[in-house]
Every structure is written in structure tokens, then in C-alpha cells.
Short mmCIF file of C-alpha atoms and ligand atoms in Angstrom, two decimals:
data_model
loop_
_atom_site.label_atom_id
_atom_site.label_comp_id
_atom_site.label_asym_id
_atom_site.label_seq_id
_atom_site.Cartn_x
_atom_site.Cartn_y
_atom_site.Cartn_z
CA UNK A 54 -24.28 7.08 -16.21
CA UNK A 55 -23.26 8.93 -13.05
CA UNK A 56 -21.94 12.45 -13.36
CA UNK A 57 -18.77 11.73 -11.38
CA UNK A 58 -15.43 12.02 -13.15
CA UNK A 59 -12.84 10.60 -10.78
CA UNK A 60 -9.18 11.45 -11.29
CA UNK A 61 -6.64 8.85 -10.19
CA UNK A 62 -2.94 9.66 -9.93
CA UNK A 63 -0.76 6.67 -10.76
CA UNK A 64 -1.22 4.08 -13.47
CA UNK A 65 -0.05 0.77 -12.02
CA UNK A 66 -2.05 -2.30 -11.02
CA UNK A 67 -3.71 -0.53 -8.10
CA UNK A 68 -4.91 2.22 -10.46
CA UNK A 69 -6.21 -0.45 -12.84
CA UNK A 70 -8.18 -2.19 -10.11
CA UNK A 71 -9.57 1.12 -8.83
CA UNK A 72 -10.69 1.99 -12.37
CA UNK A 73 -12.40 -1.38 -12.75
CA UNK A 74 -14.24 -0.93 -9.46
CA UNK A 75 -15.30 2.57 -10.51
CA UNK A 76 -16.67 1.24 -13.81
CA UNK A 77 -18.94 -1.11 -11.91
CA UNK A 78 -20.30 1.94 -10.04
CA UNK A 79 -20.71 3.86 -13.34
CA UNK A 80 -18.06 6.40 -12.37
CA UNK A 81 -15.76 7.68 -15.13
CA UNK A 82 -12.04 7.50 -14.40
CA UNK A 83 -9.27 9.70 -15.72
CA UNK A 84 -5.80 8.43 -14.88
CA UNK A 85 -2.68 10.58 -14.68
CA UNK A 86 0.67 8.83 -14.85
CA UNK A 87 4.28 9.63 -15.66
CA UNK A 88 4.63 6.26 -17.41
CA UNK A 89 3.63 6.12 -21.09
CA UNK A 90 3.21 2.34 -20.69
CA UNK A 91 1.08 2.63 -17.55
CA UNK A 92 -1.04 -0.54 -17.49
CA UNK A 93 -4.05 1.28 -16.01
CA UNK A 94 -4.72 2.91 -19.40
CA UNK A 95 -6.28 -0.44 -20.37
CA UNK A 96 -8.94 0.01 -17.69
CA UNK A 97 -9.73 3.74 -17.39
CA UNK A 98 -11.92 6.02 -19.53
CA UNK A 99 -9.31 8.69 -20.16
CA UNK A 100 -5.54 8.77 -19.69
CA UNK A 101 -3.11 11.67 -19.37
CA UNK A 102 0.62 11.17 -19.50
CA UNK A 103 2.75 13.76 -17.70
CA UNK A 104 5.29 14.20 -14.98
CA UNK A 105 4.04 14.72 -11.44
CA UNK A 106 5.40 18.26 -11.43
CA UNK A 107 4.20 19.28 -14.94
CA UNK A 108 1.86 22.17 -14.05
CA UNK A 109 0.23 22.41 -17.48
CA UNK A 110 -0.56 18.71 -17.73
CA UNK A 111 -1.81 18.65 -14.16
CA UNK A 112 -4.13 21.57 -14.96
CA UNK A 113 -5.51 19.68 -17.94
CA UNK A 114 -6.16 16.77 -15.57
CA UNK A 115 -7.84 18.96 -12.91
CA UNK A 116 -10.18 20.42 -15.54
CA UNK A 117 -11.43 16.98 -16.50
CA UNK A 118 -12.34 15.70 -13.04
CA UNK A 119 -14.62 16.40 -10.07
CA UNK A 120 -12.28 14.96 -7.46
CA UNK A 121 -8.96 13.18 -7.25
CA UNK A 122 -7.50 10.21 -5.45
CA UNK A 123 -4.22 8.33 -5.85
CA UNK A 124 -2.88 4.79 -5.98
CA UNK A 125 0.58 5.32 -4.50
CA UNK A 126 2.14 7.60 -1.94
CA UNK A 127 5.27 8.85 -3.68
CA UNK A 128 3.66 11.92 -5.22
CA UNK A 129 5.23 15.33 -4.41
CA UNK A 130 3.25 17.04 -1.63
CA UNK A 131 3.33 20.33 -3.58
CA UNK A 132 1.52 18.66 -6.48
CA UNK A 133 -1.25 17.21 -4.33
CA UNK A 134 -1.59 20.46 -2.38
CA UNK A 135 -1.87 22.58 -5.54
CA UNK A 136 -4.48 20.23 -6.98
CA UNK A 137 -6.42 20.33 -3.71
CA UNK A 138 -6.83 24.11 -4.03
CA UNK A 139 -8.95 23.54 -7.15
CA UNK A 140 -10.59 20.13 -6.67
CA UNK A 141 -10.86 17.93 -3.59
CA UNK A 142 -8.04 15.42 -3.13
CA UNK A 143 -8.83 12.38 -0.96
CA UNK A 144 -7.12 11.15 1.17
CA UNK A 145 -6.00 14.68 2.13
CA UNK A 146 -2.51 15.74 0.90
CA UNK A 147 -1.35 16.35 4.48
CA UNK A 148 -1.99 12.66 5.30
CA UNK A 149 0.07 11.59 2.33
CA UNK A 150 2.90 13.92 3.33
CA UNK A 151 2.96 12.44 6.82
CA UNK A 152 2.95 8.83 5.69
CA UNK A 153 5.40 9.11 2.79
CA UNK A 154 8.08 10.14 5.32
CA UNK A 155 9.13 7.13 7.41
CA UNK A 156 10.28 9.18 10.40
CA UNK A 157 7.18 11.40 10.59
CA UNK A 158 5.04 8.28 10.15
CA UNK A 159 6.72 6.44 13.05
CA UNK A 160 6.59 9.52 15.32
CA UNK A 161 2.86 9.79 14.57
CA UNK A 162 2.23 6.12 15.44
CA UNK A 163 4.17 6.43 18.71
CA UNK A 164 2.21 9.56 19.66
CA UNK A 165 -0.89 7.38 19.48
CA UNK A 166 0.79 5.06 21.98
CA UNK A 167 0.97 2.25 19.46
CA UNK A 168 4.13 0.15 19.35
CA UNK A 169 6.66 0.38 16.54
CA UNK A 170 10.15 -1.03 16.40
CA UNK A 171 12.85 1.22 17.91
CA UNK A 172 14.24 3.69 15.40
CA UNK A 173 16.43 6.75 14.97
CA UNK A 174 17.05 9.39 12.36
CA UNK A 175 20.34 9.08 10.45
CA UNK A 176 21.45 12.24 8.68
CA UNK A 177 25.10 11.38 8.28
CA UNK A 178 27.26 8.30 8.50
CA UNK A 179 28.74 9.17 11.91
CA UNK A 180 25.23 9.21 13.45
CA UNK A 181 25.40 5.42 13.28
CA UNK A 182 28.27 5.28 15.77
CA UNK A 183 25.93 5.80 18.71
CA UNK A 184 23.21 3.48 17.45
CA UNK A 185 24.60 0.08 18.33
CA UNK A 186 21.46 -0.69 20.32
CA UNK A 187 19.47 -0.70 17.09
CA UNK A 188 21.55 -3.47 15.51
CA UNK A 189 20.88 -5.73 13.80
CA UNK A 190 18.78 -3.21 11.97
CA UNK A 191 17.61 -1.99 8.61
CA UNK A 192 18.67 1.36 7.22
CA UNK A 193 15.86 2.79 5.07
CA UNK A 194 15.57 5.90 2.94
CA UNK A 195 13.15 8.35 4.55
CA UNK A 196 11.06 8.66 1.42
CA UNK A 197 10.34 6.93 -1.91
CA UNK A 198 10.87 3.33 -0.76
CA UNK A 199 8.63 0.46 -1.84
CA UNK A 200 8.97 -3.32 -2.26
CA UNK A 201 12.15 -3.22 -0.19
CA UNK A 202 13.79 -0.59 -2.41
CA UNK A 203 16.08 1.81 -0.58
CA UNK A 204 16.67 -0.61 2.31
CA UNK A 205 20.00 -1.85 3.65
CA UNK A 206 20.21 -4.54 6.33
CA UNK A 207 22.98 -3.64 8.80
CA UNK A 208 24.20 -6.35 11.16
CA UNK A 209 27.31 -4.60 12.42
CA UNK A 210 28.60 -1.05 12.07
CA UNK A 211 31.33 -2.23 9.69
CA UNK A 212 28.63 -3.26 7.17
CA UNK A 213 28.13 0.44 6.41
CA UNK A 214 31.59 0.66 4.84
CA UNK A 215 30.98 -2.25 2.52
CA UNK A 216 27.75 -0.90 1.18
CA UNK A 217 27.73 2.06 -1.16
CA UNK A 218 25.24 4.17 0.68
CA UNK A 219 24.64 7.76 -0.41
CA UNK A 220 24.21 9.62 2.87
CA UNK A 221 23.16 12.85 1.15
CA UNK A 222 19.59 11.53 1.43
CA UNK A 223 17.98 11.18 4.84
CA UNK A 224 17.71 7.75 6.47
CA UNK A 225 16.02 6.02 9.34
CA UNK A 226 17.62 3.12 11.17
CA UNK A 227 15.09 0.57 12.43
CA UNK A 228 15.88 -2.20 14.83
CA UNK A 229 15.07 -5.56 13.26
CA UNK A 230 12.05 -7.21 14.83
CA UNK A 231 12.39 -10.97 15.41
CA UNK A 232 9.44 -11.81 13.27
CA UNK A 233 6.99 -14.55 13.94
CA UNK A 234 4.49 -13.30 11.43
CA UNK A 235 3.33 -10.34 9.38
CA UNK A 236 -0.27 -9.30 9.04
CA UNK A 237 -2.15 -6.36 7.58
CA UNK A 238 -5.46 -4.68 8.21
CA UNK A 239 -7.44 -2.97 5.50
CA UNK A 240 -10.00 -0.45 6.61
CA UNK A 241 -12.21 1.91 4.63
CA UNK A 242 -13.31 4.99 6.54
CA UNK A 243 -16.34 6.94 5.32
CA UNK A 244 -16.51 9.54 8.12
CA UNK A 245 -16.47 9.85 11.92
CA UNK A 246 -16.66 6.36 13.42
CA UNK A 247 -18.11 5.21 10.16
CA UNK A 248 -16.01 2.54 8.52
CA UNK A 249 -15.80 -0.99 7.17
CA UNK A 250 -12.90 -3.16 8.24
CA UNK A 251 -11.64 -6.42 6.72
CA UNK A 252 -10.37 -9.24 8.90
CA UNK A 253 -6.58 -9.47 9.45
CA UNK A 254 -4.65 -10.81 6.47
CA UNK A 255 -1.53 -12.93 6.96
CA UNK A 256 1.36 -11.99 4.69
CA UNK A 257 4.60 -13.68 3.67
CA UNK A 258 7.35 -11.62 2.06
CA UNK A 259 10.22 -12.95 -0.03
CA UNK A 260 13.18 -10.60 -0.52
CA UNK A 261 11.10 -7.84 1.10
CA UNK A 262 8.41 -8.20 -1.58
CA UNK A 263 4.97 -9.50 -0.70
CA UNK A 264 4.58 -13.03 -2.05
CA UNK A 265 1.61 -14.67 -0.28
CA UNK A 266 -1.47 -13.37 1.55
CA UNK A 267 -4.28 -15.34 3.14
CA UNK A 268 -7.40 -15.20 5.29
CA UNK A 269 -7.94 -16.28 7.93
CA UNK A 270 -4.61 -15.26 9.44
CA UNK A 271 -3.34 -17.83 11.92
CA UNK A 272 -3.17 -15.50 14.91
CA UNK A 273 -4.48 -15.33 18.47
CA UNK A 274 -7.80 -13.72 19.27
CA UNK A 275 -5.89 -11.03 21.13
CA UNK A 276 -3.82 -10.06 18.08
CA UNK A 277 -6.94 -10.31 15.88
CA UNK A 278 -8.72 -7.71 18.02
CA UNK A 279 -5.70 -5.53 18.79
CA UNK A 280 -4.71 -5.13 15.13
CA UNK A 281 -8.25 -4.07 14.22
CA UNK A 282 -8.37 -1.59 17.11
CA UNK A 283 -5.01 -0.07 16.22
CA UNK A 284 -5.91 0.31 12.54
CA UNK A 285 -9.18 1.94 13.51
CA UNK A 286 -7.53 4.43 15.85
CA UNK A 287 -5.00 5.35 13.13
CA UNK A 288 -7.78 5.94 10.57
CA UNK A 289 -9.80 7.97 13.09
CA UNK A 290 -6.84 10.09 14.18
CA UNK A 291 -6.02 10.91 10.56
CA UNK A 292 -9.70 11.63 9.82
CA UNK A 293 -9.01 9.48 6.83
CA UNK A 294 -11.43 9.11 3.94
CA UNK A 295 -10.97 6.04 1.72
CA UNK A 296 -9.18 2.71 2.04
CA UNK A 297 -6.07 2.51 4.21
CA UNK A 298 -3.77 -0.39 5.01
CA UNK A 299 -1.76 -0.90 8.19
CA UNK A 300 1.10 -3.41 7.99
CA UNK A 301 1.99 -5.12 11.27
CA UNK A 302 4.74 -7.30 12.68
CA UNK A 303 4.14 -9.93 15.34
CA UNK A 304 7.30 -10.89 17.22
CA UNK A 305 8.18 -14.22 18.82
CA UNK A 306 6.77 -13.02 22.15
CA UNK A 307 3.39 -12.27 20.59
CA UNK A 308 3.89 -8.49 20.65
CA UNK A 309 2.20 -6.50 17.93
CA UNK A 310 4.07 -3.65 16.16
CA UNK A 311 2.91 -1.26 13.46
CA UNK A 312 5.37 -1.62 10.58
CA UNK A 313 3.98 1.01 8.24
CA UNK A 314 0.81 2.63 6.97
CA UNK A 315 -0.18 2.75 3.30
CA UNK A 316 -2.57 5.65 2.54
CA UNK A 317 -4.18 3.68 -0.26
CA UNK A 318 -5.44 0.31 -1.38
CA UNK A 319 -2.84 -2.41 -0.83
CA UNK A 320 -1.47 -5.54 -2.46
CA UNK A 321 -2.40 -7.70 0.54
CA UNK A 322 -6.04 -6.72 -0.06
CA UNK A 323 -6.28 -8.11 -3.59
CA UNK A 324 -8.03 -11.17 -2.22
CA UNK A 325 -10.94 -8.93 -1.13
CA UNK A 326 -12.00 -8.81 -4.80
CA UNK A 327 -13.07 -12.47 -4.66
CA UNK A 328 -13.51 -13.13 -0.95
CA UNK A 329 -15.87 -10.27 0.02
CA UNK A 330 -19.09 -8.77 -1.29
CA UNK A 331 -17.28 -5.41 -1.64
CA UNK A 332 -13.57 -5.20 -2.49
CA UNK A 333 -11.08 -2.76 -0.96
CA UNK A 334 -11.12 -0.96 -4.34
CA UNK A 335 -14.91 -0.56 -4.51
CA UNK A 336 -14.95 0.58 -0.88
CA UNK A 337 -12.28 3.18 -1.62
CA UNK A 338 -14.29 4.54 -4.55
CA UNK A 339 -17.49 4.53 -2.47
CA UNK A 340 -15.81 6.44 0.36
CA UNK A 341 -14.04 9.11 -1.70
CA UNK A 342 -17.10 9.65 -3.94
CA UNK A 343 -19.48 9.82 -0.93
CA UNK A 344 -21.52 6.86 -2.14
CA UNK A 345 -23.49 4.55 0.11
CA UNK A 346 -21.61 2.32 2.52
CA UNK A 347 -22.70 -1.30 2.19
CA UNK A 348 -22.18 -3.68 5.12
CA UNK A 349 -19.15 -5.85 4.48
CA UNK A 350 -19.75 -9.57 4.15
CA UNK A 351 -17.04 -12.21 3.82
CA UNK A 352 -17.92 -14.77 1.15
CA UNK A 353 -15.02 -17.18 1.51
CA UNK A 354 -11.59 -17.81 2.93
CA UNK A 355 -8.88 -17.13 0.39
CA UNK A 356 -5.21 -17.06 -0.45
CA UNK A 357 -3.33 -14.93 -2.94
CA UNK A 358 -0.01 -15.49 -4.67
CA UNK A 359 1.84 -12.67 -6.39
CA UNK A 360 3.32 -13.50 -9.78
CA UNK A 361 6.69 -11.79 -9.87
CA UNK A 362 8.80 -11.40 -13.01
CA UNK A 363 8.80 -14.51 -15.20
CA UNK A 364 6.29 -16.33 -12.99
CA UNK A 365 3.53 -14.74 -15.08
CA UNK A 366 4.60 -16.56 -18.27
CA UNK A 367 2.86 -19.94 -17.86
CA UNK A 368 -0.37 -18.20 -16.88
CA UNK A 369 -0.29 -16.02 -19.97
CA UNK A 370 -0.01 -19.17 -22.06
CA UNK A 371 -3.52 -20.33 -21.13
CA UNK A 372 -2.73 -22.22 -17.99
CA UNK A 373 -5.84 -24.16 -16.90
CA UNK A 374 -7.50 -22.65 -13.83
CA UNK A 375 -9.84 -24.38 -11.44
CA UNK A 376 -13.28 -22.92 -10.63
CA UNK A 377 -12.01 -21.44 -7.37
CA UNK A 378 -8.92 -19.80 -8.93
CA UNK A 379 -8.83 -16.27 -10.32
CA UNK A 380 -5.94 -15.01 -12.41
CA UNK A 381 -5.18 -11.29 -12.78
CA UNK A 382 -2.73 -10.05 -15.40
CA UNK A 383 -1.66 -6.45 -14.81
CA UNK A 384 -0.86 -6.15 -18.55
CA UNK A 385 2.56 -4.63 -17.92
CA UNK A 386 4.43 -4.33 -21.22
CA UNK A 387 7.78 -5.52 -19.98
CA UNK A 388 8.53 -8.45 -17.72
CA UNK A 389 11.16 -7.38 -15.19
CA UNK A 390 12.86 -9.11 -12.32
CA UNK A 391 11.21 -8.34 -8.95
CA UNK A 392 8.29 -6.67 -10.74
CA UNK A 393 4.77 -7.61 -9.71
CA UNK A 394 3.19 -8.83 -12.97
CA UNK A 395 -0.07 -10.37 -11.77
CA UNK A 396 -1.62 -12.48 -9.05
CA UNK A 397 -3.81 -15.50 -8.46
CA UNK A 398 -6.46 -15.66 -5.79
CA UNK A 399 -7.77 -19.05 -4.71
CA UNK A 400 -10.96 -19.31 -2.70
CA UNK A 401 -10.46 -21.88 0.05
CA UNK A 402 -12.63 -23.75 2.56
P1 ADP B 139 8.23 -1.29 1.88
O1 ADP B 139 7.88 0.15 1.91
O2 ADP B 139 9.24 -1.65 0.86
O3 ADP B 139 7.02 -2.20 1.96
P2 ADP B 139 8.74 -2.17 4.63
O4 ADP B 139 9.29 -1.28 5.67
O5 ADP B 139 7.33 -2.60 4.79
O6 ADP B 139 9.03 -1.45 3.26
O7 ADP B 139 9.68 -3.45 4.53
C1 ADP B 139 9.42 -4.54 3.68
C2 ADP B 139 9.57 -5.85 4.43
O8 ADP B 139 10.89 -5.97 4.98
C3 ADP B 139 8.65 -5.98 5.64
O9 ADP B 139 7.35 -6.40 5.26
C4 ADP B 139 9.42 -7.03 6.47
O10 ADP B 139 9.26 -8.33 5.93
C5 ADP B 139 10.86 -6.60 6.27
N1 ADP B 139 11.21 -5.60 7.32
C6 ADP B 139 11.23 -4.26 7.18
N2 ADP B 139 11.54 -3.63 8.31
C7 ADP B 139 11.74 -4.57 9.25
C8 ADP B 139 12.10 -4.56 10.65
N3 ADP B 139 12.33 -3.41 11.30
N4 ADP B 139 12.18 -5.75 11.27
C9 ADP B 139 11.97 -6.92 10.62
N5 ADP B 139 11.64 -7.00 9.30
C10 ADP B 139 11.53 -5.85 8.62
MG1 MG B 140 5.72 -2.53 3.53
#
């Protein structure tokens, strides 16, 4: 058994899959979550329940681990920064702070000369009056959004009055991109110019929630190369350690845009568990724990379907699977609408 005790903040499906990958590498995992029903407790070696600002509980967690990583970005910066004074936190807290804030994230991407949609900061309702050029657009909370939460499509200025939007929080208004396609790149960086990158993944969202992913993505060679280059330059600029995902838009004129960065493993990369020799989860663990980097090898094409809400039910009742189908149940206690409950990956020709 290795001597590494890895702390993971967050106890959802990504935490579960990280813990499983760590087990394979004989690394012990201790998960910290604010959810008493966190599904990752089924997969880790030790579990601590506490709020993300509970200093005592966090200290108990720090004392049990050698280093810490996280499965989601909405963790208070102060918490990650305090932890980092005692034990290494990877990816670095400053990276998480940058990316969890949509405006700072977009400014950062533009500074790298990479394209994003046009956007503007909205601090109060009247700021919208001068932003007609960004319509139709999407108003998004600056922080804490995921799976389309905290987003309001705005077609015309008068839409603002219909919607009950609390302007005491900060917002960003993004011009809507006329989407042809969405893709993502998953990259694991181990150090300077030392990384493994997965091929572009094509994604389809329904109601702003990821529904389908597949490789190969049906994209031009140009977009294939450009998306990999952009993701690599983002990871290098951040001096990132671990697995990172960049979500992209492709518009109807074949322009590539960075949509957002996830400083963590990502739902669109679930198919890497079955389609590659090393999954995005194992690569993340290898990178943050300074283990050996193994050359990435694709084993098969694949597609993944998210099971949202009730869609999990038939699969839980012993649905027959073919040899090339892999069912994952996140073991969430309660089935909820719009909640990701599991997924199926199918290996394809
Ligand atoms: P989340 O943090 O919830 O993933 P995203 O900003 O990635 O938020 O938005 C979720 C989805 O909503 C995107 O994958 C895309 O389908 C759609 N979307 C968001 N912003 C835009 C935009 N500016 N133009 C077109 N579609 C968008
Ligand atoms: Mg997204």
C-alpha cells in the first residue's frame, strides 16, 4: 500500500470516480463534503462531513492527508488558501479563484488572445441599457453556476422586467453564439510542457445540461488542432497541475470560441474510463500525486449518455447491457429532476 493519503473536497460523482481511480493506484482517499448523503462515501476510504467554512472540521481533514485536490470549483477561495498553507492544494487555489469567476475567467482567456463570445459586466439593472449589441444574450451569475443554473436568456431588454432577477449579485452578459457544435478538450498537465491530451469530444446539451458526448467529434482538422493548441496554452499559462477541461463553441462560420474552463475532471470525459488506457481521473491522480506519466493510448471510439432524473430507473432494475455498454450508477440517494444520476458509455467502431 502506498503511503499517500489524498484528500478530495467534494463528494459527488466526480469525487467517486477520482476515489475509484486512486484505489487502483493504491492511494488512500479521504473525502470532505458538506452533504451527508454524498455518494462518494461509497468509494473513498474515509469521509468527513462538514461545511466548506468549518475551520475545525477542515483542520481534522488536513491532519489526515498529505495533499488535497477537489472535484468542483465552487469552494470558497479562503478555504482552499488556508488549507494550502498547511498541505499542498492542487490545482493551486489561485487558479480556482480565477476560474470560478466568469468575468475574471473570460478576461484571462482574452489576454491569451483566444476568442470568447463578447461579454460585459452587469452590476445593476441599468447597465443593461447600453448593452443592446450583446443581445440576444445570456445573463449569468458571476459565480456558483453549473448545469445552466443561474443563467437567464435575454432576447430583448424588456425580458429583464419579466424575470425575477436579483441584481444584488454580480452578473455577466454574454452574447449568444450561433452554435453549430460544442466540443471539449481534456488535458492533464504534469509539469512544464509535460502533459497528456485527449482528442476533442463532441457534446450535446439539453436544457443547458450535458446529455451526450462522443469521440471522434465530427469537426474539421483545423478545429481539431486549434482546440488542442488552445487548451494546451491555457494549461501552460496557468502552470496547471492535474486534469483540466476546456469547453468550446464552434459557430456556423467555423469559428472556435472558448466557452469556459473547468479546473477539474469533467462530465464530458467520462468516456475516457472505457475508451482510453488511462482515464481523465487516473491521470488527474497521477499528476497531483507526482506519479509516473504513462503515454495515452485510445482503445476505442465511444459515446456517452447522461442519465438524468428518472432516466436511471430502468437501468437500476437490471436492464440488460450489451458487451460494449458500461453503466455507471452514481448511487445518489434521491432521484431529482435535472440531476445527473448516472451514465452509460458505449464503445463504438
Ligand atoms: P455551466 O457552468 O452551467 O456549464 P455554461 O456557460 O457552460 O454554464 O453554459 C451551459 C450551456 O449553455 C453551454 O454548454 C451552451 O450549450 C449554452 N450556452 C451558454 N452560454 C452560451 C452562449 N454565450 N452562446 C450560446 N450558447 C451558450
Ligand atoms: Mg459549461
